[in-house]
Each structure stands twice: as C-alpha cells, then as structure tokens.
XYZ file of N, CA and C in Angstrom:
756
model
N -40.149 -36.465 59.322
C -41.086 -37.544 59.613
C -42.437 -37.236 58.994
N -43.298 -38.492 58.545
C -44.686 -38.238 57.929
C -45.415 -38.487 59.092
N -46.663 -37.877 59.091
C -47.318 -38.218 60.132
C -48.139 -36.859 61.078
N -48.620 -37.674 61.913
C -49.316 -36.430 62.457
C -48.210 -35.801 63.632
N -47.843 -34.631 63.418
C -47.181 -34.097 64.345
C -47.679 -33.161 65.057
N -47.131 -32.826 66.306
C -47.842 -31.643 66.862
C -46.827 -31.629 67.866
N -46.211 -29.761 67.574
C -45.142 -29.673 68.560
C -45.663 -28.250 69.625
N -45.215 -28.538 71.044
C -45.214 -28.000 72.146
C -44.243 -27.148 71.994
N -44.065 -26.000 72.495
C -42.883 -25.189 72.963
C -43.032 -24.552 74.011
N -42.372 -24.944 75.112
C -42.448 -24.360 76.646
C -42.888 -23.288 76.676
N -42.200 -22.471 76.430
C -42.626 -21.058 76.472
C -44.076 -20.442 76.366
N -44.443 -21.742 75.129
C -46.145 -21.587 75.225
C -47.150 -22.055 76.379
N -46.643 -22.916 77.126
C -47.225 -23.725 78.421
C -46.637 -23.395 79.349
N -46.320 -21.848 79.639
C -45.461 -21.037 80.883
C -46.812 -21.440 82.619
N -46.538 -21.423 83.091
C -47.455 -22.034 84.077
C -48.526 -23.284 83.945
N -48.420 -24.350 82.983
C -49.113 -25.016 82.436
C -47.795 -26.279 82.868
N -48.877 -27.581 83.326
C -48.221 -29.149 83.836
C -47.689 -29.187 81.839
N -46.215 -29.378 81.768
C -45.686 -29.949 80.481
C -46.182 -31.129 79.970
N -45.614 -31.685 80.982
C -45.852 -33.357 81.242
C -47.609 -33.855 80.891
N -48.334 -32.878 81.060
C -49.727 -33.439 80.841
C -50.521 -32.917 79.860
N -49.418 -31.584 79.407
C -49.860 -30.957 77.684
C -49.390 -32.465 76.577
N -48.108 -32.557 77.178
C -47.690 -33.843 76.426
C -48.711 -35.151 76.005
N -48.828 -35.549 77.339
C -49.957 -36.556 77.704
C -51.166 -36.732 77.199
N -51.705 -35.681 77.029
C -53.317 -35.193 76.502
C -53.109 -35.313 75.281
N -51.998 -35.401 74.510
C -51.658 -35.217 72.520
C -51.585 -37.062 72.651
N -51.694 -37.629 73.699
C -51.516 -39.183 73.231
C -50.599 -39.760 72.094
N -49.554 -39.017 72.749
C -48.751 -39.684 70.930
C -48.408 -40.550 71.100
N -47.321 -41.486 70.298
C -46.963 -42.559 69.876
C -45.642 -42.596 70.214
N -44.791 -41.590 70.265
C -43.361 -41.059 70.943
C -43.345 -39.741 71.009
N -42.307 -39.776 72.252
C -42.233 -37.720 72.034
C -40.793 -37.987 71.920
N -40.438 -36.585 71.266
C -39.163 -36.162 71.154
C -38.743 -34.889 72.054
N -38.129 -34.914 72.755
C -37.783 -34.281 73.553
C -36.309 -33.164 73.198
N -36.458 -31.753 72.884
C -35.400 -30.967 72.377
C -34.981 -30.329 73.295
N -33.550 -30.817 73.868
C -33.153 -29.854 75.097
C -33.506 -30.398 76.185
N -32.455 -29.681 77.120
C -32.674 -30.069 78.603
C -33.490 -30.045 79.288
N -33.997 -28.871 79.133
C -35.438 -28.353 79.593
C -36.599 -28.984 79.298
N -36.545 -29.371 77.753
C -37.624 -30.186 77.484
C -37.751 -31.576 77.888
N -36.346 -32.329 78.331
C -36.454 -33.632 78.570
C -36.680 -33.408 80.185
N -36.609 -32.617 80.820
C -36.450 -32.435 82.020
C -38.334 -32.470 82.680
N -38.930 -31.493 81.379
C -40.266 -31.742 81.614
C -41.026 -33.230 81.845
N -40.375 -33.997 80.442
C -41.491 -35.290 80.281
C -40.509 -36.205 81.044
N -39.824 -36.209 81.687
C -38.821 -37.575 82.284
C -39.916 -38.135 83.213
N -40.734 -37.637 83.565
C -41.431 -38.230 84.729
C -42.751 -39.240 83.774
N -42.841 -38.637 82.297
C -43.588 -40.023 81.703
C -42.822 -41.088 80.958
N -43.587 -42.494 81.588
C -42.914 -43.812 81.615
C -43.487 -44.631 80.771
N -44.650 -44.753 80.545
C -45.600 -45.218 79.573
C -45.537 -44.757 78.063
N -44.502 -44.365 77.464
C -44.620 -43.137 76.294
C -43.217 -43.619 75.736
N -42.359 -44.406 74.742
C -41.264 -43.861 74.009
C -40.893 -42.296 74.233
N -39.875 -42.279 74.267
C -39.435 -40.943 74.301
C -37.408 -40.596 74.101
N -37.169 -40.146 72.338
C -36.381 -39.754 71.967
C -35.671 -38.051 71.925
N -34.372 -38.250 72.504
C -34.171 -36.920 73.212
C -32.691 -36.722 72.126
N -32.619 -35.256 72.609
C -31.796 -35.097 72.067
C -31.631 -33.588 71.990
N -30.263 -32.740 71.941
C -29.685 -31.257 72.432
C -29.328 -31.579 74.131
N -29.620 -32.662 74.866
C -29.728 -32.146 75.988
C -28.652 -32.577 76.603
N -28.028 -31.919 77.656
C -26.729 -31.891 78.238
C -27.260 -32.753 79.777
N -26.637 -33.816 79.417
C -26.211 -35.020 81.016
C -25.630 -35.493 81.272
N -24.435 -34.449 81.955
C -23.372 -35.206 82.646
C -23.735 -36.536 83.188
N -24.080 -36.225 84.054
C -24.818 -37.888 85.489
C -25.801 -38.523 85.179
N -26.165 -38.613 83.447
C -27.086 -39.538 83.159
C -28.166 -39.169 83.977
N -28.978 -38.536 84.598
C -29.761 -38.281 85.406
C -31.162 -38.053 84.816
N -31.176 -37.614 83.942
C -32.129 -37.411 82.893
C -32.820 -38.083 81.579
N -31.477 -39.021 81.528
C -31.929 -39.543 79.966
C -31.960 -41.057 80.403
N -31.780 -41.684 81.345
C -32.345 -42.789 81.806
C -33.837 -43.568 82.278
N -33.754 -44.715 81.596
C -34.982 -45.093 81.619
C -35.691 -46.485 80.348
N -36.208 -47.275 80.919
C -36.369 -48.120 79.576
C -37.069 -47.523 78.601
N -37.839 -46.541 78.643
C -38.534 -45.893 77.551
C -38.016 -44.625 76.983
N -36.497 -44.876 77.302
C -35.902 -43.439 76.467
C -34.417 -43.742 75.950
N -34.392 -43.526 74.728
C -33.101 -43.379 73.863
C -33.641 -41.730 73.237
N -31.799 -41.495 72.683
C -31.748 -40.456 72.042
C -30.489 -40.395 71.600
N -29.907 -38.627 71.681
C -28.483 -38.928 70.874
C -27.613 -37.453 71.390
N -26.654 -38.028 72.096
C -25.699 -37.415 73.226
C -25.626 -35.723 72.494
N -24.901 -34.788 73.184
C -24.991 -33.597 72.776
C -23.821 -32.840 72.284
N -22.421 -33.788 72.425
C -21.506 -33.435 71.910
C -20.677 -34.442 71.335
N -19.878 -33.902 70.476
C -19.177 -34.939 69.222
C -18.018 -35.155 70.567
N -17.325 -36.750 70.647
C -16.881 -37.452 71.117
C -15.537 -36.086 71.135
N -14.414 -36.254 72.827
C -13.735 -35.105 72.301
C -12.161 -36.155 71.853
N -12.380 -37.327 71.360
C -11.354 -38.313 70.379
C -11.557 -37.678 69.014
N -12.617 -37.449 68.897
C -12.744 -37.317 67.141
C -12.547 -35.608 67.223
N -12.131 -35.032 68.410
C -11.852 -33.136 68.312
C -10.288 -33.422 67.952
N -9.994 -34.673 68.457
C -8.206 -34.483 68.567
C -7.784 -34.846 67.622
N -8.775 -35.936 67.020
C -8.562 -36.274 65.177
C -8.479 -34.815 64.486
N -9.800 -34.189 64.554
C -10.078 -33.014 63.677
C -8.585 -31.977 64.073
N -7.793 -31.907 65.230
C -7.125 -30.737 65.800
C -5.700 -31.722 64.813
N -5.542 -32.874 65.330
C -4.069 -33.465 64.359
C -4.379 -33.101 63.144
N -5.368 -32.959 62.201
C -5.568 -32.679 60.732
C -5.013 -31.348 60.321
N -5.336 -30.774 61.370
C -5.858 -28.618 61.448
C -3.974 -28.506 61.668
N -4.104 -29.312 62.912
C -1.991 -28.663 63.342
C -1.444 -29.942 63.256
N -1.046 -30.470 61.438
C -0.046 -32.015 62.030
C 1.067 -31.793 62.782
N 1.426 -30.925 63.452
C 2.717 -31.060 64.060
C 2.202 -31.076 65.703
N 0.996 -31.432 66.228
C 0.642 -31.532 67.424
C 0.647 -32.536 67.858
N 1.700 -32.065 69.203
C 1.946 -33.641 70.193
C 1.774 -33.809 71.417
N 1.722 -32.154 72.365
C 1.151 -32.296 73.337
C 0.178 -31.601 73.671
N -0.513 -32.209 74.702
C -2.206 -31.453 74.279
C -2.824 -31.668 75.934
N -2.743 -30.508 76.545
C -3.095 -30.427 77.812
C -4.995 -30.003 78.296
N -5.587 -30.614 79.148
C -6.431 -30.852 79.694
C -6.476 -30.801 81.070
N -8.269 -30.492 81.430
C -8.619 -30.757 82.739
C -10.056 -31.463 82.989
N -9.699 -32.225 84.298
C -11.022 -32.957 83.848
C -11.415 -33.406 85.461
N -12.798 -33.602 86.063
C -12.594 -33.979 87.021
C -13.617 -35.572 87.091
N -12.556 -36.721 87.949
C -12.755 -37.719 87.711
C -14.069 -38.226 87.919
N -14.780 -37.697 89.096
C -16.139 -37.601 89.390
C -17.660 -37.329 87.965
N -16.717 -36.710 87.278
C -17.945 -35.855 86.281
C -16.889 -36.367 84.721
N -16.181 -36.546 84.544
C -16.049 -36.998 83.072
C -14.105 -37.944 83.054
N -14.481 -38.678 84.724
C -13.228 -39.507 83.915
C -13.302 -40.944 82.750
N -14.710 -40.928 82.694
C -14.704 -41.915 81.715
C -14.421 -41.237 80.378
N -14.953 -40.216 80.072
C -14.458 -39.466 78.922
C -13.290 -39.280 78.830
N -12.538 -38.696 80.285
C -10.759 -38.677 79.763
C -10.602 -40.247 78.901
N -11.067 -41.117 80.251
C -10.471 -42.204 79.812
C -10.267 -42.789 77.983
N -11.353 -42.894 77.181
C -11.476 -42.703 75.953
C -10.744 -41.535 75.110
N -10.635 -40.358 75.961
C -9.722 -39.547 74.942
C -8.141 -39.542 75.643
N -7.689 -40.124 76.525
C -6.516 -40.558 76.488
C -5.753 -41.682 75.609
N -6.793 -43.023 75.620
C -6.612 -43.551 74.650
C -6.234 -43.095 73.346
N -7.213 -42.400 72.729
C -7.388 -41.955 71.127
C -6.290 -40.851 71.088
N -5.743 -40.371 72.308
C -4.549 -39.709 72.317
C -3.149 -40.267 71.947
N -2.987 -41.599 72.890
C -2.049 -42.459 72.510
C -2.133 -42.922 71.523
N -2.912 -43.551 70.335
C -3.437 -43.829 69.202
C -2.730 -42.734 67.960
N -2.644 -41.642 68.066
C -2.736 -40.688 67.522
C -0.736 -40.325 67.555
N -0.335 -40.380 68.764
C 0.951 -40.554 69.002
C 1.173 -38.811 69.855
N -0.194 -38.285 70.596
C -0.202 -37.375 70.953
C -0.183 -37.573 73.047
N 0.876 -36.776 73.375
C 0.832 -36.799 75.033
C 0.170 -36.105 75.259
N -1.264 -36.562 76.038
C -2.095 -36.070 76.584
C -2.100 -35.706 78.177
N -1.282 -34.265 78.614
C -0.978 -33.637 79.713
C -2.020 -33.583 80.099
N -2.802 -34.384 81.461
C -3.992 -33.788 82.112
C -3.415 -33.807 83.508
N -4.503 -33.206 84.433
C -4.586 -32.379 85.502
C -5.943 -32.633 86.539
N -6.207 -33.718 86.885
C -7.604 -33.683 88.066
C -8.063 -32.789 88.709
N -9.496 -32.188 88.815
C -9.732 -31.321 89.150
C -10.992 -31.526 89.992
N -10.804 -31.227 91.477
C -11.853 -31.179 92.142
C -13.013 -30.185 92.206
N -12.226 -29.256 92.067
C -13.063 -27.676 91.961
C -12.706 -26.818 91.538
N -13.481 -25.922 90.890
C -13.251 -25.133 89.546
C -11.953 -24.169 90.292
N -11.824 -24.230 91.230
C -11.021 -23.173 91.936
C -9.839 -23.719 92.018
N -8.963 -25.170 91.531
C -7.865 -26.028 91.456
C -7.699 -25.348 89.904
N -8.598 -25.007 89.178
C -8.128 -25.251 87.421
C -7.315 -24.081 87.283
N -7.484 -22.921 87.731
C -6.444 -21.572 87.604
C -4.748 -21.831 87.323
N -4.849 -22.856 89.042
C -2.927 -22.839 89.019
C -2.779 -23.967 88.450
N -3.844 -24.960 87.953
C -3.117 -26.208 86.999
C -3.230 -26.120 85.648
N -4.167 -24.694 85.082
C -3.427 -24.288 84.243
C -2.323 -23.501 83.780
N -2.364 -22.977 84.920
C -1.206 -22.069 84.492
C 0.398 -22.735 84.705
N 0.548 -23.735 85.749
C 1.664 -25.129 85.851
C 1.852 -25.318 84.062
N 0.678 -26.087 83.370
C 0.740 -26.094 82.332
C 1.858 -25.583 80.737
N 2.033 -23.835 81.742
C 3.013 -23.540 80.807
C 4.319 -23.536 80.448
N 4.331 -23.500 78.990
C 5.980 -23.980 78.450
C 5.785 -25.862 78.282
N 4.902 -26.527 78.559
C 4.777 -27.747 78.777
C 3.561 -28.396 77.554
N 2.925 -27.699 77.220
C 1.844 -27.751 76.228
C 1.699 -27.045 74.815
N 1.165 -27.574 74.137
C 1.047 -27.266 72.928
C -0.169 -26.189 71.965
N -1.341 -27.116 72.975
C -2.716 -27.006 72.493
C -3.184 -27.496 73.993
N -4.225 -26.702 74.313
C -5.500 -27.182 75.669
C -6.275 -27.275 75.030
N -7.342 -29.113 75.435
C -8.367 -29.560 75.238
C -9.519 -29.116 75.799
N -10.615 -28.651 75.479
C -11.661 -28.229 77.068
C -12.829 -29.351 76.682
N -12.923 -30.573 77.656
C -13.622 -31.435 78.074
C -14.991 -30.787 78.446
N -16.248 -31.653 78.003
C -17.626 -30.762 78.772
C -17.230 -31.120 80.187
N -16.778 -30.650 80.818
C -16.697 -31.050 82.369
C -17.451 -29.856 83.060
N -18.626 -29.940 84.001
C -18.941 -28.219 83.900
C -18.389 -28.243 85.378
N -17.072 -28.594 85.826
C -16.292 -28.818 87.162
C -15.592 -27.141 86.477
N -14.950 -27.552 85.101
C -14.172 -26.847 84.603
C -14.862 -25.245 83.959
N -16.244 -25.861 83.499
C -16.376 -24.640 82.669
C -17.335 -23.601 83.386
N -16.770 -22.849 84.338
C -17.464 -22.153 84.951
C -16.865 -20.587 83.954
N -17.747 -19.463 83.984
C -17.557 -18.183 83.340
C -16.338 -17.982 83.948
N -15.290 -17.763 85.155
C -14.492 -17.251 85.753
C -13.358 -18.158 84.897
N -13.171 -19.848 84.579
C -12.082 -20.586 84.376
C -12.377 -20.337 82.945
N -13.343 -20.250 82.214
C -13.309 -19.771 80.271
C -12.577 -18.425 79.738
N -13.004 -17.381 80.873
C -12.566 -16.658 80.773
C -10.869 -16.775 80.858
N -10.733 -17.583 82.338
C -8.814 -17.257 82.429
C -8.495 -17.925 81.032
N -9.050 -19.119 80.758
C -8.495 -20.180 80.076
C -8.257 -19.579 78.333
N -9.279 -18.762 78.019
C -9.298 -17.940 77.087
C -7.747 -16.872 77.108
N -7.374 -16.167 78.312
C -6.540 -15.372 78.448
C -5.049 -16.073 78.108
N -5.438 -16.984 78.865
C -4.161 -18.202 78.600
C -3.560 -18.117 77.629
N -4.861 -18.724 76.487
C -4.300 -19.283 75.395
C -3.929 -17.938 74.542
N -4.343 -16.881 74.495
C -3.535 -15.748 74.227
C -2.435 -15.343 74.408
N -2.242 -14.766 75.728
C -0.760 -14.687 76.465
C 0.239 -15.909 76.054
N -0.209 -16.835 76.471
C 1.293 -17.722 75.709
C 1.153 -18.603 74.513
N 0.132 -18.228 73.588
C 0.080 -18.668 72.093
C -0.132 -20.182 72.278
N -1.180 -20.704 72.935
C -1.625 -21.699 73.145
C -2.933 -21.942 72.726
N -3.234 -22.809 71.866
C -4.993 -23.065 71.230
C -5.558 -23.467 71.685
N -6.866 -23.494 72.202
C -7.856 -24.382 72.838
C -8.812 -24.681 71.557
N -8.778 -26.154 71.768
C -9.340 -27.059 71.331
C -10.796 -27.197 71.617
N -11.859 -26.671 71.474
C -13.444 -27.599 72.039
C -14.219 -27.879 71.518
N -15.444 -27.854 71.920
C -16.361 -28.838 71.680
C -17.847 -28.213 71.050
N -17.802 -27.110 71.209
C -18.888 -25.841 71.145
C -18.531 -24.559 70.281
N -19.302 -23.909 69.172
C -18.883 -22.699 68.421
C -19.013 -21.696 69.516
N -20.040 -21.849 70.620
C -19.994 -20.986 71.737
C -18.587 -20.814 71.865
N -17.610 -21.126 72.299
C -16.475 -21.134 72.426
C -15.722 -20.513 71.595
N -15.717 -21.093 70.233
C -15.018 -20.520 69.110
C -15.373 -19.370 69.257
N -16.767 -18.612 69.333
C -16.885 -17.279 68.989
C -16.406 -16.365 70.193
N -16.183 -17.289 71.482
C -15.420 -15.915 72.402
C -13.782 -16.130 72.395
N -13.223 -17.333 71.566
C -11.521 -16.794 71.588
C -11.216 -18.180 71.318
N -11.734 -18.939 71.308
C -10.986 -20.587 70.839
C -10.512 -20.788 70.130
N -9.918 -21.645 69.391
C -9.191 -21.608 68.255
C -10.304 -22.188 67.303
N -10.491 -23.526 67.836
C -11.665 -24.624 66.950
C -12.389 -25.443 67.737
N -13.472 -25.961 67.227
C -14.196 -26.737 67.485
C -14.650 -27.814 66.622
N -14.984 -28.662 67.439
C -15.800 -30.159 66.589
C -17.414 -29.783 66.683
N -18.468 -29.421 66.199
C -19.611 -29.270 66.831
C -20.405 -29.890 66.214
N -21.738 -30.157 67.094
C -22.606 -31.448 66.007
C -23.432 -30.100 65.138
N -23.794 -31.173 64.137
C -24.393 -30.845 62.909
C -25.926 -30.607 63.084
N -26.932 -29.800 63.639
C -28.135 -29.814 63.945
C -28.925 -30.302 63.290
N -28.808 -30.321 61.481
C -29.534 -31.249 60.740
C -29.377 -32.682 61.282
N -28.211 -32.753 60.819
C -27.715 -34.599 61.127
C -28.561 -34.970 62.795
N -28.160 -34.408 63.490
C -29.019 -34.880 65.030
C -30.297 -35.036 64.547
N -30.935 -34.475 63.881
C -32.368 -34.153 63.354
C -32.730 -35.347 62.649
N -31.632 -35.640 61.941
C -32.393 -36.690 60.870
C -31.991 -38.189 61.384
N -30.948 -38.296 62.628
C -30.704 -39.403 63.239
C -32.053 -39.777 64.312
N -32.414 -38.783 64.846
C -33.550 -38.918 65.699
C -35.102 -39.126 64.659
N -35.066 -38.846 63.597
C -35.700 -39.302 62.969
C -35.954 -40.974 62.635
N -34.747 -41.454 62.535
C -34.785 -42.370 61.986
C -35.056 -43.716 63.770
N -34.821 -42.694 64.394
C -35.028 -43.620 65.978
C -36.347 -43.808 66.022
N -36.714 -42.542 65.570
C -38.527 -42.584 65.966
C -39.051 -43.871 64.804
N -38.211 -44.006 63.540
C -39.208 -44.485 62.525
C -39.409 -45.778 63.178
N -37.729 -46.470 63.657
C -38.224 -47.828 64.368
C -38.639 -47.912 65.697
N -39.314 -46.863 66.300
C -39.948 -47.433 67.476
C -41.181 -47.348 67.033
N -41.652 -46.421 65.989
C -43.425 -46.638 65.100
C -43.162 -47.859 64.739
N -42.204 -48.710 64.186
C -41.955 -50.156 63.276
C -42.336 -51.186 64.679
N -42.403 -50.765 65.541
C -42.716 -51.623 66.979
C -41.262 -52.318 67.675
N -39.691 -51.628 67.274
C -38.920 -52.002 68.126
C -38.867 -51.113 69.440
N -38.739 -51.854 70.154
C -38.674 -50.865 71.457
C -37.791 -49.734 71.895
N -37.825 -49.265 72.312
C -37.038 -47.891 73.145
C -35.787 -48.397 73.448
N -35.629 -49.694 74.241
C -34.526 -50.170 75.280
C -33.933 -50.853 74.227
N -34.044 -51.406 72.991
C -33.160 -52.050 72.251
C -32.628 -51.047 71.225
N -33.015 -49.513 70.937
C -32.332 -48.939 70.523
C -30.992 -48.284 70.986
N -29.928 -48.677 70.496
C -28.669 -48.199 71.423
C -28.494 -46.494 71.521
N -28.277 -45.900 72.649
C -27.886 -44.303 72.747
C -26.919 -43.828 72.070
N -26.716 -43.048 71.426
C -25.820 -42.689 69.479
C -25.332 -41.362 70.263
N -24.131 -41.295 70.121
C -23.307 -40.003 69.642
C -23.921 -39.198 68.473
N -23.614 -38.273 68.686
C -23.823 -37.595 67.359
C -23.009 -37.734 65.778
N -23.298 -38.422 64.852
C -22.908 -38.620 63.364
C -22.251 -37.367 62.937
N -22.881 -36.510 62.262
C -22.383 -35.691 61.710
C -21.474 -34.783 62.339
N -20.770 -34.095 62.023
C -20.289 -32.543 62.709
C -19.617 -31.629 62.156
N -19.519 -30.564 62.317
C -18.913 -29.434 61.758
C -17.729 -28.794 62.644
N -16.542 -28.527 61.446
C -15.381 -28.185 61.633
C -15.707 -26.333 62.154
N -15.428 -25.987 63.114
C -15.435 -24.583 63.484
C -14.295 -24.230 63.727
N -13.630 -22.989 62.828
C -12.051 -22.393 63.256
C -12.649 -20.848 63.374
N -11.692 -20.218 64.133
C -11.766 -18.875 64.489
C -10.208 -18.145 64.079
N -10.321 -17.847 62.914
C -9.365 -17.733 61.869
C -8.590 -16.008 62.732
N -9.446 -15.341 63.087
C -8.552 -14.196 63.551
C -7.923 -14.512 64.859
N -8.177 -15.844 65.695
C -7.017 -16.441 66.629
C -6.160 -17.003 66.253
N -6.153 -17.784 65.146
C -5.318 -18.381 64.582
C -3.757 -17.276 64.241
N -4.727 -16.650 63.558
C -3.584 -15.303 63.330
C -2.922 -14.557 64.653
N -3.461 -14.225 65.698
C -3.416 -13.960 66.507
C -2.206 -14.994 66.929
N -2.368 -15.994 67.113
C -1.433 -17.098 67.442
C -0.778 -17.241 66.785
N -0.414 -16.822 65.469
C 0.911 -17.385 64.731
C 0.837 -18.347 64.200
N -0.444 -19.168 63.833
C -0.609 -20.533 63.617
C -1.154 -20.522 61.658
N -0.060 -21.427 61.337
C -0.471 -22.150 59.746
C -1.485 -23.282 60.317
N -2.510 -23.177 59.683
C -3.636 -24.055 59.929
C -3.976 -25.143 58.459
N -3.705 -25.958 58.366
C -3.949 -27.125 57.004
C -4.920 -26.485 56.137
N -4.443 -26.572 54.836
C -5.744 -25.819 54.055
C -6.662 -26.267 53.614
N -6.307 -28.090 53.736
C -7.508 -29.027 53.262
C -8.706 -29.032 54.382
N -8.483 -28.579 55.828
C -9.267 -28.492 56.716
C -9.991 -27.335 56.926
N -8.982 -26.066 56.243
C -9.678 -25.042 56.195
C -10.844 -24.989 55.142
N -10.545 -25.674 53.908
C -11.427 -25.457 53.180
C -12.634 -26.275 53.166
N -12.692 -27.181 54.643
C -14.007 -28.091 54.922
C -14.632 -27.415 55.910
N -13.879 -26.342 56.429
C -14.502 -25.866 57.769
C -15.417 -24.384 58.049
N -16.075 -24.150 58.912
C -16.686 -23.030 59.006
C -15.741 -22.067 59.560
N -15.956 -20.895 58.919
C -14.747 -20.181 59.828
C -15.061 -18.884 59.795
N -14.736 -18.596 61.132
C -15.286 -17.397 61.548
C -13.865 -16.427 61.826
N -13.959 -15.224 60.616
C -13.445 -14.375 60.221
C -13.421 -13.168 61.127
C-alpha cells in the first residue's frame, strides 16, 4: 500500500491501552494481524478495520459493520482436492468434528467429498476426550484422516495420539497447517502469507475508494501452498503424484 503507514506491534505497547495507541494514529483503516491484534482494537467501532491471521471459530471477534478481512485457513474442500491430486487412489477419508464448533464446515466438506466420489467417515465429537476411541474405531476402515480446525479436536494430548495413529497403521493425516506437517502429517493446504497480504491490500484500497466495510464480502484465503512431509510419506509406504510433488513444498 502507498501511503502513510504506521505500524504498532504489541509487544511495543506491553502495559499501554492498544486500542488508544491505535486511536491517537487517527487512521483511515487499521489492519489488524492476528488474534491478538484483532482482539485489541474490536472494541473500536468508528474506524474500518481489516483483519486477518486471526483464528475465530465463534465469529466472536471478527464481527461487526466496520470489519471485514480474510479467514485463516484454506477451505478443508480444497485440502481434499489437493489430497485426491497427491493420492488418486483415495476414497475413504476419516474425520472428527464437533457439531457445536465446525459442523458447518463438515457440512461443506462432506459435500466436496461426495463431489469428489470420496466417503467421508466422520465421527461427532463432544469432547476432546470422545476423539481417542473414535479414532481408534476408525481402524482398518479408513484410508487417510482429515484434521478439521476444530480446537474440540486439537488439543496437544489428541495431535499427539492422532499423529501415533497415523504411524502405527500407515494412515495419512491430511491438514490444514505446516505446524502439523512439521510434527508427523503427511500434508497440508496452507495459506500463502504473501497472497493474504496482498488480498488485504486490495480491501483496504476500496474502503480508502469510500466503499464501506459492510459491503465488502469476508474472503477465504486465495492463494495456498502445497506442504508434504516427504520422510512420512516414506515412512508410510506412500507413492505420492509427481506433478504435485513438484508444485509443493516439501519437507525432507
């Protein structure tokens, strides 16, 4: 962006009102990076304000007529696109999800499951303490496990089993985060930090153009990057497509 900028970083305003370091710069929009950071200015209403990195399940945060931005993870329909490319011979593809916190998301990636011609084995989950024995039911029955942002599911204790899992019985997990890839996943869909960058750019240009906040629609993330973790792969026994390998990041 051209223009006068001037960026805050928490860390620099450690006992200091955020919200009124913000305020005092009188800008024209803020952009808000991260949870933390949107978490600061949510309480100003008078101000455009484009967000984006930040994780909201319950919408709780990024609501408001004076705030658009752009969600924090690539849709997990377009992970199951990227995973049919990586393994065409994948047909069943097991999940957990709890209906409270992301059954609208199943709902959309069940669809794009059926679409695809893939049975999407899921499992409702009330509490992270149900996901152990419904994954482990799971086996001999699945192909590949999906991991949904559900944070019902992703507690350190269920990544960990879920990680063990897919070892012990040569099962891939599919997600959404290189975090993941780098402790045992197979792959990931992950957004592109430029691309978020230059989409939120282009939000800000038309709310300076004088369209409003509330008529800009809330965007998924555009771009993304293919993440494989090539010594699980091996580990697993798995031929992985080479046209995907050779688009993807891969961690050796």
């Amino acid at each position: 962006m051209t223009g006068n900028i001037k960026k805050l970083v928490l860390s620099d305003l450690d006992g200091l009102d955020a919200a009124k370091s913000v305020r005092d710069e009188r800008p024209d929009v803020i952009v808000a990076i991260g949870t933390e950071a949107m978490n600061r200015v949510k309480k100003i209403k008078d101000t455009p304000i484009v967000y984006l990195m930040v994780f909201d399940q319950h919408n709780t945060l990024t609501t408001g007529s004076n705030i658009t931005g752009i969600g924090m993870h690539v849709a997990p329909e377009r992970q199951l696109i990227s995973a049919q490319k990586a393994l065409p011979r994948l047909k069943r593809v097991g999940t957990l999800y709890n209906p409270a916190r992301s059954g609208a998301l199943f709902r959309k990636t069940q669809a794009m499951a059926r679409s695809l011609g893939i049975d999407l084995v899921a499992r409702e989950v009330r509490s992270s303490r149900d996901a152990l024995n419904l994954v482990e039911g799971m086996k001999g029955d699945i192909e590949a496990f999906l991991m949904l942002p559900d944070a019902t599911i992703l507690t350190p204790e269920t990544v960990e089993y879920l990680l063990l899992f897919s070892l012990n019985n040569r099962i891939p997990i599919i997600t959404f985060s290189d975090k993941y890839v780098q402790m045992g996943a197979l792959m990931a869909l992950d957004v592109d930090p430029y691309e978020v960058g230059r989409q939120a750019g282009e939000m800000v240009r038309k709310i300076l153009s004088g369209t409003p906040p509330e008529s800009i629609p809330r965007s998924e993330p555009h771009g993304a990057v293919i993440m494989i973790n090539s010594k699980i792969a091996r580990k697993l026994g798995l031929s992985l497509n080479e046209e995907v390998l050779s688009r993807a990041k891969v961690i050796r």
